[in-house]
XYZ file of C-alpha atoms in Angstrom:
784
model
C 13.054 -22.605 19.342
C 9.387 -22.257 18.183
C 9.313 -19.815 14.930
C 13.357 -20.492 14.525
C 13.804 -22.095 10.953
C 16.263 -24.548 12.161
C 13.197 -26.264 14.333
C 10.004 -28.145 13.133
C 6.847 -28.072 15.607
C 6.276 -31.831 16.218
C 3.403 -32.932 19.055
C 6.240 -35.343 20.699
C 9.748 -34.359 19.954
C 11.886 -31.259 19.301
C 13.721 -31.550 16.128
C 16.446 -29.343 15.199
C 16.925 -29.777 10.558
C 19.779 -27.366 10.599
C 22.465 -26.165 12.815
C 22.674 -22.702 13.634
C 26.037 -22.018 15.396
C 24.512 -18.658 16.366
C 22.435 -20.237 18.913
C 24.303 -23.308 19.575
C 24.457 -22.736 23.886
C 20.757 -22.539 23.764
C 20.360 -25.837 21.966
C 22.663 -27.005 24.241
C 20.063 -26.618 27.139
C 17.120 -27.338 25.189
C 18.357 -30.971 24.155
C 20.029 -31.450 27.569
C 19.460 -34.910 29.832
C 19.239 -35.887 32.910
C 17.455 -38.399 35.500
C 17.755 -35.690 38.760
C 20.922 -37.177 39.689
C 22.858 -36.477 36.773
C 22.510 -34.221 33.894
C 24.493 -33.466 30.482
C 23.739 -30.423 28.473
C 23.046 -31.680 24.625
C 26.619 -30.385 23.383
C 27.811 -31.853 20.197
C 29.527 -35.418 20.266
C 32.814 -33.729 18.847
C 33.373 -31.616 21.615
C 33.675 -28.712 19.771
C 32.274 -26.247 19.183
C 30.281 -25.332 22.270
C 28.465 -22.559 23.520
C 28.965 -24.177 27.518
C 30.215 -27.384 28.300
C 28.297 -29.167 30.724
C 27.889 -32.215 32.901
C 25.961 -32.146 36.649
C 25.582 -33.783 39.498
C 23.173 -33.046 41.928
C 24.466 -31.353 44.670
C 28.025 -31.017 43.636
C 29.609 -28.038 44.109
C 32.409 -25.641 45.127
C 32.523 -22.975 47.384
C 33.759 -19.586 47.562
C 34.163 -16.566 49.811
C 31.912 -13.882 49.615
C 33.512 -10.541 49.789
C 31.545 -7.656 51.665
C 32.554 -3.975 51.343
C 31.506 -3.547 54.934
C 30.683 -6.561 57.379
C 27.287 -7.364 58.732
C 26.038 -9.545 61.154
C 24.440 -12.454 59.666
C 25.766 -11.917 56.168
C 26.488 -15.169 54.766
C 29.677 -16.194 54.404
C 30.388 -18.355 51.086
C 28.601 -19.108 47.814
C 27.816 -22.156 46.599
C 28.804 -22.691 42.488
C 27.465 -25.771 41.134
C 30.513 -27.487 39.509
C 30.672 -28.927 35.932
C 32.095 -32.241 36.723
C 33.990 -34.893 34.481
C 32.711 -34.741 31.053
C 32.001 -38.256 29.465
C 29.737 -37.181 26.147
C 32.788 -36.369 23.938
C 33.474 -38.933 21.059
C 35.868 -37.574 18.323
C 36.090 -38.337 15.166
C 39.021 -38.309 12.579
C 38.776 -38.812 8.835
C 42.026 -39.723 7.163
C 43.595 -37.840 9.721
C 41.273 -34.463 9.846
C 39.183 -33.806 12.841
C 36.051 -33.726 11.848
C 34.751 -30.219 12.895
C 31.715 -29.026 11.837
C 32.692 -25.296 11.622
C 35.294 -26.784 8.691
C 34.486 -28.486 5.594
C 31.111 -28.944 4.509
C 28.457 -30.200 7.202
C 25.930 -31.607 4.224
C 23.145 -32.687 6.237
C 22.205 -32.546 9.898
C 19.137 -33.746 12.206
C 18.766 -33.322 15.743
C 15.571 -34.638 17.811
C 14.836 -35.114 21.642
C 11.676 -37.547 21.125
C 9.960 -36.916 24.517
C 8.582 -40.684 24.476
C 11.744 -42.306 24.492
C 13.840 -40.011 26.336
C 16.551 -40.064 24.105
C 18.628 -37.576 22.063
C 19.118 -38.884 18.352
C 21.545 -36.981 15.666
C 22.027 -37.524 12.346
C 24.903 -35.612 9.911
C 26.589 -36.173 6.495
C 30.255 -34.466 6.359
C 32.829 -33.422 4.168
C 36.045 -32.898 5.103
C 38.267 -30.038 3.716
C 39.990 -32.927 1.648
C 36.672 -34.110 0.510
C 36.040 -37.089 2.411
C 32.721 -37.725 3.388
C 31.265 -39.419 6.107
C 27.409 -40.312 7.630
C 27.459 -40.234 11.283
C 24.664 -41.230 13.931
C 24.879 -40.860 17.569
C 22.139 -41.608 20.093
C 22.524 -40.325 23.926
C 20.238 -41.137 27.047
C 20.737 -40.409 31.018
C 18.838 -43.612 32.229
C 15.734 -43.223 33.978
C 15.753 -46.444 35.985
C 19.586 -47.076 36.292
C 20.260 -43.993 38.380
C 24.063 -43.213 37.876
C 24.058 -44.822 34.469
C 24.165 -42.747 30.635
C 25.010 -44.218 27.301
C 25.453 -42.849 23.749
C 25.322 -45.567 20.700
C 28.057 -43.726 17.842
C 28.111 -45.165 14.644
C 30.168 -43.897 11.619
C 30.059 -44.893 7.739
C 31.996 -44.685 4.762
C 29.997 -42.780 1.729
C 31.755 -42.515 -1.422
C 35.374 -43.274 -0.946
C 37.341 -45.717 1.392
C 37.973 -43.733 4.580
C 40.766 -43.713 7.284
C 38.602 -43.130 10.852
C 40.006 -42.967 14.405
C 37.272 -42.698 17.337
C 38.506 -41.122 20.852
C 36.067 -41.849 23.531
C 36.847 -39.729 26.307
C 36.560 -38.264 29.928
C 37.474 -35.226 30.286
C 37.799 -32.781 33.346
C 38.526 -29.256 34.398
C 37.094 -27.959 30.909
C 37.449 -24.540 30.006
C 33.949 -22.633 31.125
C 32.815 -19.548 29.333
C 31.604 -16.987 32.150
C 28.823 -14.384 30.595
C 29.709 -11.326 33.439
C 27.118 -9.206 31.907
C 24.270 -11.044 33.519
C 23.760 -11.349 37.579
C 21.969 -14.319 36.532
C 24.641 -16.505 35.138
C 26.611 -18.528 36.810
C 30.239 -17.476 38.207
C 31.908 -20.730 37.612
C 35.105 -21.827 39.679
C 38.411 -22.102 37.400
C 39.653 -25.756 37.158
C 37.774 -27.071 40.834
C 38.414 -30.660 40.310
C 41.849 -31.398 42.003
C 43.172 -35.209 40.463
C 42.903 -38.269 42.784
C 43.251 -41.116 40.742
C 43.398 -42.345 36.878
C 42.695 -46.242 35.456
C 42.652 -47.443 31.995
C 42.698 -50.735 31.350
C 41.176 -52.474 27.757
C 38.263 -50.809 26.969
C 37.487 -49.587 30.602
C 38.682 -46.135 31.936
C 38.147 -43.895 35.039
C 39.125 -40.647 36.216
C 38.479 -39.839 40.478
C 38.647 -36.139 41.443
C 38.208 -34.179 44.974
C 36.494 -30.682 44.574
C 38.713 -28.412 45.881
C 37.229 -26.353 48.571
C 34.216 -28.312 49.466
C 35.975 -31.611 49.754
C 33.352 -33.189 47.564
C 34.728 -36.191 45.738
C 33.449 -37.306 41.871
C 34.073 -40.274 40.077
C 33.151 -40.897 36.317
C 33.890 -44.320 34.468
C 33.515 -45.423 31.143
C 33.541 -48.672 28.986
C 32.825 -49.831 25.324
C 31.372 -52.551 23.144
C 31.988 -51.985 19.604
C 31.400 -53.445 16.039
C 33.810 -52.994 13.448
C 35.640 -54.257 10.090
C 38.502 -56.724 10.837
C 41.632 -55.450 11.291
C 40.508 -52.716 13.536
C 42.873 -51.676 16.445
C 41.928 -50.124 19.847
C 44.298 -48.320 22.322
C 43.146 -46.429 25.839
C 45.509 -44.244 27.809
C 44.466 -42.121 30.815
C 46.228 -39.177 32.823
C 45.080 -36.811 35.790
C 42.519 -34.897 33.615
C 41.735 -37.428 30.762
C 41.063 -40.917 29.925
C 40.795 -42.129 26.195
C 39.766 -45.309 24.380
C 41.050 -45.091 20.860
C 39.377 -47.059 17.794
C 41.308 -46.846 14.612
C 39.800 -48.627 11.413
C 39.342 -48.581 7.544
C 35.766 -48.400 6.151
C 34.868 -49.231 2.463
C 31.786 -46.912 1.628
C 28.488 -48.208 3.298
C 30.398 -50.326 5.939
C 30.239 -49.012 9.627
C 32.229 -48.913 12.800
C 29.763 -48.518 15.804
C 30.703 -47.988 19.596
C 28.563 -48.017 22.536
C 29.656 -46.068 25.239
C 28.410 -46.433 28.943
C 29.303 -43.940 32.075
C 28.935 -44.283 35.548
C 28.851 -41.324 37.510
C 29.176 -40.919 41.835
C 30.040 -38.416 44.381
C 30.168 -38.425 47.851
C 31.480 -36.525 50.818
C 32.076 -38.877 53.413
C 32.893 -42.144 51.564
C 36.657 -43.175 50.515
C 38.105 -42.880 47.137
C 38.187 -46.832 46.901
C 34.125 -47.256 47.714
C 33.522 -44.574 45.704
C 35.884 -46.189 42.823
C 34.026 -49.295 43.297
C 30.392 -48.436 43.482
C 30.659 -46.650 39.819
C 32.480 -49.786 38.836
C 29.749 -51.613 39.853
C 27.105 -49.369 38.043
C 28.971 -49.373 34.898
C 29.426 -53.079 34.974
C 25.545 -53.269 35.569
C 25.060 -51.011 32.637
C 27.266 -52.882 29.993
C 25.868 -56.011 31.088
C 22.426 -54.563 30.425
C 23.339 -53.471 26.938
C 21.935 -50.417 25.024
C 18.985 -51.616 23.654
C 17.438 -52.827 26.874
C 18.697 -49.753 28.575
C 16.374 -48.245 25.770
C 13.491 -49.928 26.265
C 13.945 -49.395 30.589
C 13.748 -45.769 29.211
C 10.858 -46.548 26.935
C 8.591 -48.151 29.624
C 9.579 -45.508 32.450
C 8.138 -42.692 30.336
C 5.271 -44.883 29.132
C 4.154 -44.903 32.501
C 4.884 -41.129 33.427
C 2.448 -40.389 30.154
C 0.016 -42.471 30.881
C -0.534 -40.805 34.208
C 0.158 -36.859 32.971
C -0.185 -36.283 29.317
C -1.698 -33.243 28.218
C -3.161 -33.250 25.132
C -3.746 -29.467 23.168
C -5.904 -29.216 20.450
C -5.927 -26.014 17.997
C -2.464 -24.752 18.674
C 0.752 -27.935 17.866
C 3.164 -25.109 19.048
C 1.434 -25.036 22.424
C 1.022 -29.234 22.347
C 4.799 -29.354 21.736
C 5.948 -26.908 24.376
C 3.789 -28.507 27.238
C 5.087 -31.840 26.772
C 8.463 -30.568 26.073
C 8.033 -28.660 29.496
C 6.710 -31.933 31.346
C 9.456 -34.033 29.988
C 12.154 -31.926 31.494
C 9.955 -31.277 34.850
C 9.823 -35.105 35.046
C 13.283 -36.254 33.953
C 14.938 -32.909 36.720
C 12.878 -34.971 39.466
C 12.915 -38.531 38.413
C 16.013 -40.034 40.367
C 16.576 -36.850 42.053
C 15.863 -38.569 45.378
C 16.145 -36.515 48.619
C 18.462 -33.972 46.386
C 17.209 -30.282 45.470
C 15.584 -29.454 42.008
C 17.440 -26.168 41.268
C 15.551 -23.680 39.206
C 17.374 -24.608 36.228
C 17.468 -28.111 36.889
C 20.663 -30.215 35.751
C 20.255 -28.352 32.155
C 22.949 -25.591 32.733
C 24.832 -23.470 35.534
C 22.363 -20.747 35.678
C 21.743 -19.044 39.374
C 25.052 -21.281 40.194
C 23.046 -24.305 40.209
C 21.351 -23.024 43.576
C 17.108 -24.379 44.295
C 14.833 -21.626 45.090
C 11.540 -21.567 46.421
C 9.599 -21.627 43.033
C 10.542 -25.321 43.271
C 8.350 -25.634 46.165
C 5.403 -23.698 44.720
C 5.709 -24.124 40.883
C 7.961 -27.254 40.071
C 6.192 -29.464 43.237
C 2.361 -28.556 41.859
C 3.292 -29.954 38.985
C 5.284 -33.504 40.344
C 2.175 -33.351 42.873
C -0.275 -33.742 40.554
C 1.773 -36.080 38.406
C 4.679 -38.215 40.030
C 3.743 -37.497 43.831
C 6.630 -39.687 44.716
C 9.382 -37.495 43.526
C 7.185 -34.378 45.050
C 7.713 -36.439 48.579
C 11.628 -36.860 47.861
C 12.083 -33.108 47.039
C 9.994 -32.345 50.726
C 12.171 -34.632 52.424
C 15.512 -33.137 51.215
C 13.999 -29.828 52.194
C 13.337 -31.947 55.621
C 17.066 -32.535 55.473
C 18.069 -29.035 55.753
C 16.118 -28.629 58.989
C 19.368 -28.836 61.049
C 20.967 -25.648 59.094
C 17.477 -23.716 58.836
C 17.278 -24.097 62.996
C 20.589 -22.707 63.314
C 19.928 -19.823 60.330
C 16.945 -18.873 62.327
C 18.656 -19.064 65.808
C 21.220 -16.865 64.290
C 18.463 -14.294 63.166
C 16.811 -14.121 66.436
C 13.742 -16.397 65.381
C 12.297 -19.878 66.593
C 11.785 -22.563 64.309
C 13.512 -23.046 60.623
C 14.694 -20.401 58.192
C 14.964 -22.063 55.196
C 17.850 -20.046 52.864
C 16.494 -17.955 50.109
C 18.960 -19.813 47.407
C 21.260 -22.910 48.391
C 22.677 -25.846 47.345
C 23.830 -27.395 50.379
C 21.617 -26.150 52.667
C 23.243 -23.065 54.022
C 22.016 -19.304 52.690
C 24.138 -18.428 49.544
C 22.318 -14.874 48.777
C 24.468 -12.392 49.869
C 21.876 -9.328 49.342
C 19.654 -9.171 52.333
C 16.691 -7.529 50.816
C 16.280 -10.224 48.135
C 17.264 -13.614 50.269
C 16.934 -13.453 53.980
C 14.365 -10.884 53.860
C 11.934 -13.187 51.870
C 10.986 -15.411 54.768
C 8.045 -16.600 52.828
C 10.224 -19.369 51.275
C 9.044 -21.131 54.767
C 5.253 -20.816 53.634
C 6.041 -22.248 50.418
C 7.394 -25.118 51.323
C 4.586 -25.415 53.586
C 2.542 -24.882 51.047
C 4.040 -27.495 49.358
C 3.374 -29.848 52.130
C -0.557 -29.383 52.168
C -0.933 -29.305 48.882
C 0.979 -32.957 48.502
C -1.084 -34.217 51.787
C -4.102 -33.145 49.993
C -3.356 -34.992 46.693
C -1.835 -38.183 48.438
C -3.574 -38.511 51.996
C -0.155 -39.858 53.001
C -0.268 -40.062 56.713
C 3.019 -41.896 57.135
C 4.691 -38.802 55.155
C 2.530 -36.532 57.429
C 3.749 -38.145 60.752
C 7.667 -37.836 59.368
C 8.397 -35.175 57.261
C 5.473 -33.211 56.994
C 4.842 -32.365 60.444
C 8.403 -31.584 61.171
C 8.230 -29.241 58.872
C 5.048 -27.762 59.293
C 6.220 -27.009 63.158
C 9.345 -25.700 62.429
C 8.169 -22.851 59.706
C 4.662 -22.235 62.121
C 7.564 -21.458 64.691
C 9.270 -19.271 62.523
C 6.230 -17.158 61.631
C 4.669 -16.873 65.068
C 8.395 -15.560 66.488
C 8.919 -13.365 63.193
C 5.093 -11.879 63.444
C 3.759 -9.831 66.651
C 0.150 -8.531 67.719
C -0.345 -4.713 67.219
C -2.268 -2.330 69.171
C -5.203 -3.242 67.790
C -5.098 -7.358 68.021
C -3.572 -7.965 64.695
C -0.748 -10.116 63.942
C 1.778 -8.563 61.707
C 4.445 -9.464 59.637
C 6.586 -6.485 59.023
C 10.207 -5.944 56.940
C 10.029 -8.912 54.802
C 10.175 -9.310 50.933
C 7.503 -11.060 49.173
C 8.165 -12.628 45.149
C 7.635 -9.417 43.650
C 11.998 -8.372 43.748
C 11.294 -5.206 42.558
C 9.940 -4.599 46.390
C 11.990 -5.188 49.565
C 11.471 -4.840 52.920
C 7.682 -3.755 53.357
C 5.017 -4.010 55.793
C 2.660 -7.244 56.077
C 3.262 -8.537 52.449
C -0.225 -9.899 51.027
C 1.468 -12.862 49.798
C 3.622 -13.979 52.656
C 0.635 -13.106 55.566
C -1.969 -15.345 53.648
C 0.497 -18.120 52.994
C 1.990 -17.825 56.291
C -2.047 -17.510 57.306
C -2.410 -21.129 55.895
C 1.183 -22.394 57.234
C 0.130 -21.733 60.874
C -3.459 -23.300 60.290
C -1.774 -26.133 58.802
C 0.509 -26.860 61.422
C -1.756 -26.435 63.950
C -4.143 -29.336 62.028
C -1.629 -31.399 61.228
C -0.438 -31.373 65.529
C -4.000 -32.506 66.411
C -3.888 -35.194 63.560
C -1.022 -36.923 65.138
C -0.505 -35.866 68.792
C 2.306 -38.878 69.688
C 4.500 -37.126 66.842
C 3.506 -33.414 67.925
C 4.665 -34.301 71.298
C 8.260 -35.771 69.968
C 9.074 -32.728 68.460
C 8.270 -30.732 71.721
C 5.097 -28.845 70.682
C 4.076 -27.501 74.065
C 0.181 -27.216 75.374
C -1.296 -23.946 74.008
C 1.195 -23.519 71.132
C -1.218 -24.942 68.481
C -3.709 -22.752 69.393
C -1.251 -19.967 69.611
C -0.584 -20.242 65.707
C -4.420 -20.418 64.925
C -4.965 -17.205 67.211
C -2.073 -15.722 64.861
C -3.443 -17.197 61.809
C -7.047 -15.817 63.060
C -5.752 -12.419 63.536
C -3.690 -12.009 60.546
C -3.502 -8.484 59.035
C -4.519 -8.617 55.612
C -3.842 -5.164 53.976
C -6.429 -3.493 52.087
C -6.652 -0.032 50.065
C -10.369 0.933 50.511
C -9.926 4.066 48.563
C -9.054 1.747 45.473
C -10.935 -0.853 46.122
C -7.757 -3.351 46.296
C -5.252 -5.395 48.127
C -1.955 -3.174 48.030
C 0.966 -5.609 47.547
C 2.187 -4.691 50.691
C 1.127 -1.900 53.495
C 1.365 1.552 51.719
C 2.440 -0.213 48.662
C -0.277 1.958 46.644
C 0.740 5.420 47.984
C 4.109 4.472 46.537
C 5.123 7.030 42.778
C 3.594 4.893 40.058
C 6.738 3.887 37.644
C 7.504 6.179 34.855
C 6.502 3.275 32.103
C 5.691 5.742 29.123
C 9.677 7.062 29.740
C 11.210 3.678 30.046
C 12.954 2.485 26.314
C 11.862 -0.859 25.547
C 15.478 -1.902 25.781
C 15.479 -0.720 29.245
C 13.443 -4.404 30.174
C 14.439 -5.780 32.272
C 14.945 -2.918 34.613
C 16.953 -4.749 36.671
C 20.030 -4.305 34.882
C 19.480 -0.504 34.094
C 18.186 0.995 36.816
C 19.356 0.786 40.415
C 17.130 -1.566 43.210
C 16.746 2.053 45.675
C 14.652 3.427 42.465
C 12.837 -0.063 41.910
C 11.675 -0.344 45.834
C 10.220 2.826 46.283
C 7.854 2.592 43.040
C 5.079 0.871 41.816
C 6.418 -1.318 39.824
C 5.878 -5.147 40.036
C 8.927 -7.585 38.500
C 6.561 -10.680 38.707
C 3.314 -11.605 39.857
C 2.946 -11.361 44.175
C -0.163 -10.551 44.853
C -1.970 -12.082 41.947
C -0.190 -15.367 42.423
C -1.344 -14.916 46.226
C -4.747 -15.049 44.480
C -4.115 -18.347 42.788
C -2.498 -20.088 45.335
C -5.136 -18.573 48.307
C -7.867 -18.150 46.261
C -9.850 -19.241 49.414
C -8.943 -15.853 50.809
C -10.427 -13.537 48.137
C -13.687 -12.880 46.831
C -14.313 -12.997 43.147
C -15.142 -9.056 43.287
C -11.242 -8.634 44.859
C -9.802 -11.021 42.082
C -11.097 -9.411 39.555
C -9.975 -5.724 40.860
C -6.748 -6.812 42.280
C -5.829 -8.584 38.434
C -7.181 -5.178 37.009
C -5.000 -3.326 39.133
C -1.630 -5.060 39.148
C -1.972 -5.471 35.566
C -1.124 -1.957 34.724
C 1.844 -2.053 36.951
C 3.555 -5.491 35.897
C 6.191 -5.902 33.763
C 7.306 -9.575 33.766
C 10.721 -9.149 33.826
C 10.532 -12.356 35.516
C 9.876 -16.109 33.835
C 7.885 -16.918 37.163
C 4.878 -14.106 36.046
C 3.259 -15.075 32.792
C 2.215 -18.157 34.234
C 0.696 -16.744 37.162
C -1.110 -14.257 35.194
C -2.444 -16.703 32.935
C -4.222 -18.747 35.766
C -5.684 -15.524 37.623
C -6.775 -14.377 33.769
C -8.562 -17.585 32.984
C -10.418 -17.345 36.204
C -11.425 -13.908 36.561
C -12.500 -13.594 32.535
C -10.238 -11.715 29.493
C -9.295 -15.680 28.520
C -7.633 -14.480 25.236
C -5.403 -12.508 27.510
C -5.047 -15.568 29.268
C -4.018 -17.394 26.499
C -1.154 -14.877 25.687
C 0.298 -15.103 28.666
C -0.082 -18.626 28.548
C 1.671 -18.714 24.959
C 4.441 -16.520 26.792
C 5.181 -18.793 29.403
C 5.301 -21.716 26.898
C 8.006 -19.877 24.418
C 10.095 -18.921 27.640
C 12.602 -20.979 27.039
C 11.952 -22.168 23.245
C 12.196 -18.734 22.070
C 14.531 -17.895 24.526
C 12.206 -14.825 25.746
C 14.474 -13.822 28.522
C 18.005 -14.628 26.812
C 19.496 -16.467 29.101
C 18.366 -20.123 28.056
C 22.005 -20.774 27.229
C 23.012 -21.023 31.023
C 20.057 -23.432 31.199
C 16.326 -24.237 31.382
C 13.579 -22.011 33.687
C 11.865 -25.261 35.282
C 9.440 -23.003 37.445
C 8.013 -21.801 33.699
C 7.908 -24.817 32.464
C 5.926 -25.577 35.023
C 3.726 -22.632 34.618
C 2.851 -23.940 30.931
C 1.264 -26.651 33.038
C -0.388 -24.724 35.044
C -1.571 -22.275 32.803
C -3.463 -25.323 30.708
C -4.833 -27.180 34.032
C -5.151 -24.894 36.711
C -6.038 -22.083 34.331
C -8.131 -23.354 31.727
C -8.772 -26.845 33.114
C -9.594 -24.388 36.247
C -8.107 -27.405 38.627
C -8.161 -26.982 42.638
C -7.118 -28.294 45.241
C -8.367 -27.171 48.638
C -8.951 -29.074 52.027
C -12.424 -29.633 50.762
C -11.108 -31.415 47.778
C -10.929 -31.227 44.282
C -12.759 -28.810 42.091
C -12.755 -28.027 38.279
C -13.737 -24.787 37.107
C -12.689 -25.104 32.873
C -13.166 -22.557 30.210
C -11.486 -22.469 26.845
C -9.749 -19.726 24.965
C -10.611 -19.336 20.921
C -7.294 -20.798 20.122
C -8.164 -24.010 21.690
C -10.999 -26.206 20.323
C -9.769 -29.117 22.988
C -7.704 -29.384 26.088
C -7.296 -33.231 27.437
C -5.487 -33.785 30.587
C -4.681 -36.204 33.104
C -3.921 -35.858 36.929
C -3.010 -38.511 39.839
C -5.560 -37.504 43.056
C -5.193 -39.753 45.948
C -3.863 -43.068 44.434
C -6.403 -42.418 41.411
C -6.255 -41.044 37.679
C -8.470 -38.804 36.322
C -8.638 -37.931 32.889
C -10.098 -34.787 32.215
C -11.523 -33.611 28.829
C -12.379 -29.642 28.316
C -14.340 -28.843 25.344
C -16.144 -25.354 24.559
C -19.578 -26.279 25.919
C -18.750 -29.234 27.947
C -16.258 -31.290 30.324
C -15.838 -34.903 30.468
C -14.460 -36.848 33.323
C -13.476 -40.445 33.443
C -11.699 -42.295 36.143
C -9.046 -44.527 34.599
C -7.663 -46.056 37.578
C -8.706 -45.856 41.442
C -11.714 -46.192 43.746
C -14.476 -44.144 44.293
C -13.696 -40.410 43.761
C -15.847 -37.033 44.414
C -14.859 -33.643 42.958
C -16.967 -30.819 41.985
C -17.352 -28.968 38.486
C -18.471 -25.726 38.962
C -21.385 -26.042 42.072
C -22.089 -30.023 40.854
C -21.019 -32.774 42.793
C -19.405 -35.485 40.200
C -18.745 -39.220 41.317
C -16.996 -41.412 39.524
C -16.181 -44.963 39.868
C -13.407 -46.416 38.150
C -13.526 -46.535 34.313
C -16.882 -44.290 34.585
C -17.102 -41.324 33.233
C -19.333 -37.919 33.205
C -20.250 -34.945 31.002
C -21.244 -31.822 32.528
C -22.000 -28.480 30.501
C -19.479 -25.145 30.713
C -21.444 -22.373 32.176
C -21.272 -19.614 29.798
C -19.204 -16.739 31.292
C -19.273 -12.691 30.887
C -17.515 -11.324 28.869
C -14.763 -8.701 30.812
C -12.735 -6.427 28.514
C -9.040 -7.179 28.752
C -7.312 -4.670 31.735
C -4.111 -2.830 30.147
C -0.657 -3.242 30.834
C 2.329 -1.431 31.019
C 3.506 0.767 28.013
C 5.201 -1.848 25.721
C 5.148 -4.797 28.148
C 1.796 -6.416 26.539
C 1.925 -9.875 26.181
C 3.504 -11.121 22.741
C 1.415 -12.184 20.438
C 2.529 -15.534 19.189
C 0.043 -16.356 16.647
C -2.897 -14.753 14.670
C -6.188 -15.118 16.425
C -9.363 -16.515 14.806
């Protein structure tokens, strides 16, 4: 909520100083907590009012049939939708028999803050009931980054100016009513009452609910236990039913007297374990959490985040909002993956139900790029999840008449959930995106155990897909026809440049990795001559080029299409997908999100500097950025080819994507790929960082808005700190053995604890290219 009067700009936290119910759903996403296994939206403690309630367990979903007006071979039969599981956040408060609800009475003061260093959501407010009784409430909430199944809440109520009777009701609630935003195709299609009760237990301060998801059959368990500090004559009662468990603590408070409750929560799910086994699992996790206690849980949380920031922090001098935004982004990215452990990282993380909780290609290209450079172990876990999908992906390829593995465009459990072929199944680039993530990870870690195991298998199966999907034309070129690239305003094109250059990398990398690990390649059935065929296809890959215009067409023939009537498109008609048929979009030159420009970034080695300048200028004129994935890509290439101030405006747009709700759907959850894009815009863009087979390189340069950029990255078990100033860059090897890398054309070698300074060469100023009418990147600050 950058620029919103209820929010302050601070370098290490997101703080709300007044409660605005008009943006309640958006703030619930911003204040969400997660650890990759368990996610909790930032709903108010008392449960109501809410914008969108939400508690999520990674990969817990419901199945619903996908209806088709006309049956088509190969169409997916069912849709997976993320499930809002049992809500353990609720702690209701009654003051003299009046329920605390901020819509009634008077909210005299309010402050809520998410601290990126502690991983704790703090809330403090003062409320006066309709009858005049006043209480002061303080709460702290965390989802543990250390104890995977655990969350905890510390809740304290204090009498203010007169004696009050208070009742705290701590609850577990299943099958909450969830609003549906039917006007937006990006929103979730939430199933109604998806949880069937299996057991409920209440005993003393402890309670548990067990449910089974109606159609998917997944079993879910949630349990809670409590400790409290209270005045004498405090009473407690507990009860449970099929969908509600409750502990009630009743006391009387004199002015200044407090009642404190600490609530421990444990969650688990399984597709195979019995009800008793799952019940025992959460009971054990709950017992450990209660034994640990709030203070020790908070200490564990702080240490985990100290370790993360010590190897990953980005410091920005010159723009306080950008500083806050990048740390906000990095915090949410880290907590989305920290304990995911062989589970996916959904497009919205576990912050909301947007896109039905599905994982797309942006995990592999954007999120894993960030994680590989900051927390490589979490990137490896995500890729091992991709590897676990191979049985389904192989079956899908066979269904499509192809070899290898065809990964789903959108999924939770590995099966395709996209009902629209051109924007789903035809986006075969997902296979190359997975391979790119493998290559990027191996370049950055030299993890040969991973290469022999999951890495090679992923590369081999995706290479086999490309070799069967493409074909050799009459001139000896290797073509990949009838596919959809990253740009969702184009579909079923021949030789999409992004797809082809990424498939080329995939084929070469598979051949090289199989050659390095022949025994493992033999186990995978790589036949003599197969690697040679992959290399041959990569070498002969068709890369379209329009000599008339001197640019690469996004796909063959794209630059011959009619240009979209940008001047005749009203501002309220964006995003175009909500106002125009795809048929019209598909046959015009209009780009939803950077496609060819993303290829310039990820496969920079495949294009000359002149190509990059001309291609960037051309696609700026027709890219409307109706996708949250676009601005960051444009920022990186704008920083590389020259218009630094334009690059910074795109970086700002990426940074504001969720904090200013630019896409108007933050109510459904955060855009993790755009959050990663904010980091990419700074580190890959203005830091000029690239990782290739030749090693690590930097081409830094700063826009006028910044006086200094400092960032840390992990590379081959080393920790490197880079400081970019206006005229020079400083490189420091904080940890690890000698490291060699390049700064522009200079080779830099560092020993542990040593640093080096290098001048940043001046670059010719280039005029900024134009954008479609009304789609210029926004100005978020006054340039000086």
